[in-house]
Amino acid sequence: MNPTVTRAGDPLPGGPPYDVAVVGAGVVGTAIARELARHRLRTALVEASDDIGNGTSKANTAILHTGFDAVPGSLEARLVREGQRRLTAYAAGTGIPVERVGALLVAWDEEQLAALPALLAKAERNGYHAARLLDAQETAAREPHLGPGALGALEIPDEAVVCPWTPPLAFATQAVRAGVHLHLDCPVRHLAYDDGVHTLTTGRGPLRARLLINAAGLHADEIDRKLGHDTFTVTPRRGQLIVFDKLARDLVRHILLPVPTAAGKGVLVAPTVFGNVLLGPTAEELDDKTATGSTAEGLALLREKGRRILPRLLDEEVTAVYAGLRAATGHEDYRIRAVPEQRYIAVGGIRSTGLTASMAIAAHVTSLLPRAGLDPGEPAELPPLTMPSLGERDDRPYLRADLIARDPAYGTVVCHCERVTAGEIRDALHSTLPPATAGGLARRTRAGNGRCQGFHCGAAIRARVEEARP
Amino acid sequence: MTRRERTVDVLVVGAGPAGLGAAAGLAASGVRRVEVLERDRDPGGIPRHCHHDGFGTRRTTGGLTGPAYARRCAAAAEAAGATLRTGITATGWAGPRTLDTTGPDGLERITARAVVLATGARERPRSARLVPGTRPAGVYTTGELQQAVHLHHQHIGTRAVIVGDEPVSLAAAETLRTAGVRVVARITGLPPEPCAALRPRDRAPLLTRTTVTALTGRPRLTGVAVRHEDGRTTTLPCDTVVFTGDWIPDHELARRGGVVLDPGTRGPAHDAAYRTGANGVFAVGSLLHGGESAETATAEGRAVTAPVLRHLTTGAWPAGRPALAVTEPLQWVAPNLVGPDGEPLPGRLTLRTGRRLTAPLLVVRQDGAVLHRGRLPRTLRPGSSFRLPAGWLVRADRQGGTVQITVG
Ligand SMILES: Cc1cc2nc3c(=O)[nH]c(=O)nc-3n(C[C@H](O)[C@H](O)[C@H](O)COP(=O)(O)OP(=O)(O)OC[C@H]3O[C@@H](n4cnc5c(N)ncnc54)[C@H](O)[C@@H]3O)c2cc1C
Ligand SMILES: Cc1cc2nc3c(=O)[nH]c(=O)nc-3n(C[C@H](O)[C@H](O)[C@H](O)COP(=O)(O)OP(=O)(O)OC[C@H]3O[C@@H](n4cnc5c(N)ncnc54)[C@H](O)[C@@H]3O)c2cc1C
């Protein structure tokens, strides 16, 4: 079957209404679309941007959480726990890089030290039993470059880091290959529900569906309101992050979490699967859903915190700075509910754990379909998928004699900092879901994401993206 | 993993002016197997995309464009008998003088009797300068801009702001003009130069004592927000911004090989014979300091010939050399290690200041003793280096502590 992916300028397909329309192709929407693709349903995934995973899903901390610190008994706690298991297994099957580095919640003062046993107990209540307390000496031995003054830590050995970009890409790829229609550049502006059919007025014309799933992330409240509800309001909570050079990677072994306080979860230091080190995020309540910029104050705060946690980190070069917006709703849980009388499911408030929970959210949403008036029938297995390996721990193509012997393009390095080859760039540009921009290519290959930020390869990479554009 | 294992006499990493200069010198002095690895498709390094004059001195080349200079450097190395291999990246180390490589013909593991690192330098990009704001399109370094304009003929924009006041900022301005982009301002945090009035008329206004506080716009740049020293803030409307200068050596390969860096230059610490802290590993060119002329890089490459020959003959390598270091406002000094007894000393040092200094008094101390105290009867400007005669180094204790250069 030829995948159906439409973009700006393409007409939307006519014909009978879709069985389901999913609004929003972030990690949550794509996971849902993939789950729906297992059923005999005509599904449309409708996305405002020119790429999947281009909202909050591209700008997070990329931690695969255990859920040890979730609110016990909440839906989020359950879906994070289940999502971690699902995504870990899925990642292993598709080649999405995951590194189980473990986390240390480091106590820097007596008050924080005193809080650790309660966090251990909370982990137990969340069904997580492998956490344990470390004294100051053990903590220092585990993390030799930690700043002075760490009094102890809670170790959570199963916290892992994951590639943030490949999961939504893998979900969407499997979904469209299995027949889901993906409509990019297709913002949903108005909604009308009449006679069992939703009419979505999009920037590219009308689109009809018998059931609507709202996975619009930061804008999920607006979609909700368009259907006459007033159940939640999304208040963006910005998180700024600094990515340090790969030469900093040896400074840190675990995800170094702060002890959460009333003021929030705090700033962490974490390795990435690409071999960098992340410092962040900030937590700033805003009212602008587009405010994904960084600020001088935010960066200064991060550097101050980072200096305390891992002093030598600050001597290393910075590779990138970015910011993401969490979809906070002032409610300490996800907002997922089915509205049978409107054949509508809202998936809101997927705040700071959505990457981890994505596959469990998708399964949960699918389980709500009958209640929303749709019997999806029996699920089928999807054909397996292998994603290009982006992890620094994997044997990337530039290190593979077999690949290069078959195709010298895998021996031609184009992005030198990240060692991305012409072969990988070509493959991404001709994949099921080719990127429209250099940014999209970077999320698929890492090209251009390195320390030089394009000094050496930026123009060459843009040239390849432009050449591939139809 | 299947790697072809090979040996050579000298392996040079990087075919910029420095690496090519080293290869030419070594091959001409009779070293048999001199091999240069270059990851780019073409040799020549940065000058490949500097389509403007200013390469080589009038005396040595008559003044050339970058590409012509790059071709001349490559031709000289090949004529001398060096092997130039392009499209090959040195990806890491498998031993003290053994490098792993990737190229379209496969993977290799090359062992050499001496390694010369000449991997160059880059301009710090916007992110590394921690300039806040959005992440729009239209943000360049001069290196990327030149490749976009001269190698790929890409559309750039209409109005540009240039950040930085080093000589390379003028190259950025020229490239922008070639691309039909109006330069609305150049920005520097530094105070004005006294003779700024003599700047050619056609240059865009230079805003001194000004810092960039944010970039605005999405998906395309719409402006550069700046703050002047008196606290006033403005946003300069533009669709293009070029971050120039502020060099950082491409030191990754060096560091991965255990080569110790100098804290000032962030390039390999080295002595007057271009020897790093790793036995048999030499370093030349921008990798040592960034921001010098191509001719300096070529000269350093040529100058490494004798020390490499000596090493190939004797196998000797010094250990535990005292460091040369600077304090603020000085930024770095090169070379920054003092060779052991019996080794030649650098006749002069190259230094940079972060602040304008008029006839500064320079004081050099080692372990409390003053080695030198003297005024340099010149005006020293940030953004370009100055030389300091170093005859006083004969008084340094070559087993002693760090030799510290301060402004008195
Ligand atoms: C700083 C930060 C750190 C985080 N760290 C982690 C972490 O370590 N681990 C973890 O598991 N999670 C983490 N998260 C959370 C995670 O990133 C989010 O929960 C997740 O990305 C939410 O995905 P989503 O699909 O709901 O939203 P989004 O990715 O925002 O997707 C929503 C999509 O809907 C589209 N859309 C919106 N309105 C419309 C419309 N009207 N019409 C069409 N399309 C529309 C948008 O364009 C967007 O693509 C973090 C979040 C942030 C901000
Ligand atoms: C925009 C700009 C304008 C300039 N204008 C002038 C001017 O007008 N006049 C002037 O004299 N100077 C100018 N310069 C400075 C001049 O370009 C440098 O001094 C000179 O290029 C330094 O030479 P180099 O050999 O040390 O490094 P480079 O020229 O940077 O060469 C380093 C080479 O090493 C290669 N390399 C790096 N890592 C590896 C690896 N792992 N494996 C294989 N190969 C590798 C790189 O691809 C590159 O080709 C300018 C510089 C810039 C950026």
GROMACS .gro file of C-alpha atoms in nm, chain A residues 232-402:
model
  171
  232PHE     CA    1  -0.921   2.231   3.166
  233THR     CA    2  -0.685   2.511   3.071
  234VAL     CA    3  -0.333   2.450   2.953
  235THR     CA    4  -0.078   2.681   3.113
  236PRO     CA    5   0.253   2.634   2.940
  237ARG     CA    6   0.538   2.568   3.176
  238ARG     CA    7   0.862   2.639   2.999
  239GLY     CA    8   1.172   2.429   3.045
  240GLN     CA    9   1.499   2.565   2.910
  241LEU     CA   10   1.788   2.328   2.863
  242ILE     CA   11   2.158   2.349   2.781
  243VAL     CA   12   2.324   2.068   2.586
  244PHE     CA   13   2.694   2.031   2.658
  245ASP     CA   14   2.956   1.891   2.426
  246LYS     CA   15   3.022   1.519   2.405
  247LEU     CA   16   3.360   1.570   2.562
  248ALA     CA   17   3.164   1.627   2.884
  249ARG     CA   18   3.002   1.284   2.872
  250ASP     CA   19   3.264   1.116   3.088
  251LEU     CA   20   3.189   1.357   3.372
  252VAL     CA   21   2.857   1.195   3.453
  253ARG     CA   22   2.738   0.838   3.486
  254HIS     CA   23   2.377   0.864   3.604
  255ILE     CA   24   2.086   1.097   3.561
  256LEU     CA   25   2.145   1.338   3.851
  257LEU     CA   26   1.807   1.446   3.981
  258PRO     CA   27   1.746   1.710   4.244
  259VAL     CA   28   1.526   1.629   4.541
  260PRO     CA   29   1.185   1.768   4.447
  261THR     CA   30   1.065   2.059   4.657
  262ALA     CA   31   0.745   2.254   4.674
  263ALA     CA   32   0.894   2.478   4.404
  264GLY     CA   33   0.900   2.197   4.150
  265LYS     CA   34   1.106   1.910   4.024
  266GLY     CA   35   1.419   2.119   3.980
  267VAL     CA   36   1.721   2.111   3.753
  268LEU     CA   37   1.888   1.786   3.655
  269VAL     CA   38   2.204   1.680   3.480
  270ALA     CA   39   2.165   1.384   3.248
  271PRO     CA   40   2.358   1.207   2.977
  272THR     CA   41   2.187   1.175   2.639
  273VAL     CA   42   2.186   0.873   2.412
  274PHE     CA   43   2.378   1.090   2.164
  275GLY     CA   44   2.664   1.117   2.409
  276ASN     CA   45   2.603   1.475   2.524
  277VAL     CA   46   2.517   1.603   2.869
  278LEU     CA   47   2.194   1.792   2.938
  279LEU     CA   48   2.149   2.057   3.204
  280GLY     CA   49   1.794   2.168   3.282
  281PRO     CA   50   1.506   2.221   3.267
  282THR     CA   51   1.381   2.543   3.418
  283ALA     CA   52   1.015   2.562   3.520
  284GLU     CA   53   0.849   2.889   3.425
  285GLU     CA   54   0.475   2.946   3.421
  286LEU     CA   55   0.385   3.143   3.110
  287ASP     CA   56   0.076   3.233   2.917
  288ASP     CA   57   0.227   3.230   2.568
  289LYS     CA   58   0.204   2.890   2.400
  290THR     CA   59   0.469   2.988   2.148
  291ALA     CA   60   0.731   3.105   2.398
  292THR     CA   61   0.988   2.838   2.320
  293GLY     CA   62   1.276   3.084   2.334
  294SER     CA   63   1.551   3.083   2.591
  295THR     CA   64   1.624   3.374   2.824
  296ALA     CA   65   1.935   3.518   2.982
  297GLU     CA   66   1.787   3.463   3.329
  298GLY     CA   67   1.698   3.103   3.253
  299LEU     CA   68   2.042   3.020   3.121
  300ALA     CA   69   2.210   3.193   3.413
  301LEU     CA   70   1.999   2.995   3.657
  302LEU     CA   71   2.088   2.669   3.486
  303ARG     CA   72   2.456   2.749   3.495
  304GLU     CA   73   2.438   2.835   3.862
  305LYS     CA   74   2.264   2.505   3.943
  306GLY     CA   75   2.494   2.311   3.714
  307ARG     CA   76   2.803   2.452   3.879
  308ARG     CA   77   2.682   2.315   4.210
  309ILE     CA   78   2.595   1.971   4.075
  310LEU     CA   79   2.888   1.909   3.841
  311PRO     CA   80   3.137   2.196   3.854
  312ARG     CA   81   3.354   2.076   3.569
  313LEU     CA   82   3.058   2.067   3.334
  314LEU     CA   83   3.069   2.444   3.310
  315ASP     CA   84   3.420   2.434   3.159
  316GLU     CA   85   3.294   2.240   2.860
  317GLU     CA   86   3.165   2.391   2.539
  318VAL     CA   87   2.792   2.429   2.489
  319THR     CA   88   2.651   2.255   2.185
  320ALA     CA   89   2.291   2.374   2.192
  321VAL     CA   90   2.027   2.554   2.392
  322TYR     CA   91   1.656   2.486   2.359
  323ALA     CA   92   1.329   2.517   2.542
  324GLY     CA   93   1.009   2.316   2.554
  325LEU     CA   94   0.666   2.387   2.697
  326ARG     CA   95   0.496   2.140   2.927
  327ALA     CA   96   0.120   2.125   2.895
  328ALA     CA   97   0.040   2.190   3.260
  329THR     CA   98  -0.325   2.215   3.362
  330GLY     CA   99  -0.302   2.298   3.731
  331HIS     CA  100  -0.409   1.940   3.803
  332GLU     CA  101  -0.162   1.675   3.909
  333ASP     CA  102  -0.273   1.416   3.659
  334TYR     CA  103  -0.344   1.354   3.292
  335ARG     CA  104  -0.680   1.467   3.159
  336ILE     CA  105  -0.797   1.177   2.949
  337ARG     CA  106  -1.171   1.123   2.911
  338ALA     CA  107  -1.423   0.994   2.665
  339VAL     CA  108  -1.738   1.193   2.580
  340PRO     CA  109  -1.974   0.931   2.430
  341GLU     CA  110  -2.246   1.176   2.325
  342GLN     CA  111  -1.997   1.355   2.103
  343ARG     CA  112  -1.793   1.050   2.002
  344TYR     CA  113  -1.492   1.236   2.136
  345ILE     CA  114  -1.186   1.150   2.344
  346ALA     CA  115  -0.976   1.425   2.503
  347VAL     CA  116  -0.614   1.349   2.577
  348GLY     CA  117  -0.505   1.655   2.771
  349GLY     CA  118  -0.256   1.754   3.033
  350ILE     CA  119   0.018   1.518   2.917
  351ARG     CA  120   0.269   1.727   3.104
  352SER     CA  121   0.618   1.610   3.174
  353THR     CA  122   0.604   1.235   3.126
  354GLY     CA  123   0.434   1.202   2.788
  355LEU     CA  124   0.729   1.050   2.607
  356THR     CA  125   0.754   0.769   2.859
  357ALA     CA  126   0.383   0.712   2.881
  358SER     CA  127   0.300   0.755   2.510
  359MET     CA  128   0.242   0.390   2.423
  360ALA     CA  129   0.041   0.325   2.738
  361ILE     CA  130  -0.167   0.637   2.674
  362ALA     CA  131  -0.236   0.503   2.326
  363ALA     CA  132  -0.346   0.166   2.461
  364HIS     CA  133  -0.562   0.336   2.722
  365VAL     CA  134  -0.725   0.563   2.463
  366THR     CA  135  -0.796   0.266   2.239
  367SER     CA  136  -0.961   0.090   2.531
  368LEU     CA  137  -1.194   0.390   2.562
  369LEU     CA  138  -1.313   0.362   2.199
  370PRO     CA  139  -1.614   0.137   2.271
  371ARG     CA  140  -1.728   0.377   2.540
  372ALA     CA  141  -1.700   0.659   2.285
  373GLY     CA  142  -1.919   0.464   2.048
  374LEU     CA  143  -1.671   0.281   1.828
  375ASP     CA  144  -1.602  -0.090   1.833
  376PRO     CA  145  -1.252  -0.118   1.692
  377GLY     CA  146  -1.258  -0.495   1.649
  378GLU     CA  147  -0.965  -0.723   1.705
  379PRO     CA  148  -0.616  -0.578   1.678
  380ALA     CA  149  -0.359  -0.720   1.436
  381GLU     CA  150   0.018  -0.715   1.461
  382LEU     CA  151   0.191  -0.449   1.258
  383PRO     CA  152   0.481  -0.542   1.031
  384PRO     CA  153   0.806  -0.495   1.222
  385LEU     CA  154   1.007  -0.179   1.173
  386THR     CA  155   1.375  -0.104   1.212
  387MET     CA  156   1.476   0.256   1.266
  388PRO     CA  157   1.819   0.400   1.185
  389SER     CA  158   2.033   0.380   1.494
  390LEU     CA  159   2.114   0.721   1.632
  391GLY     CA  160   2.264   0.621   1.966
  392GLU     CA  161   2.626   0.684   2.043
  393ARG     CA  162   2.650   0.336   2.196
  394ASP     CA  163   2.533   0.171   1.875
  395ASP     CA  164   2.759   0.092   1.585
  396ARG     CA  165   2.668   0.387   1.373
  397PRO     CA  166   2.705   0.345   0.996
  398TYR     CA  167   3.040   0.527   0.980
  399LEU     CA  168   3.185   0.245   1.191
  400ARG     CA  169   3.038  -0.038   0.984
  401ALA     CA  170   3.270  -0.191   0.725
  402ASP     CA  171   2.991  -0.418   0.597
   0.00000   0.00000   0.00000
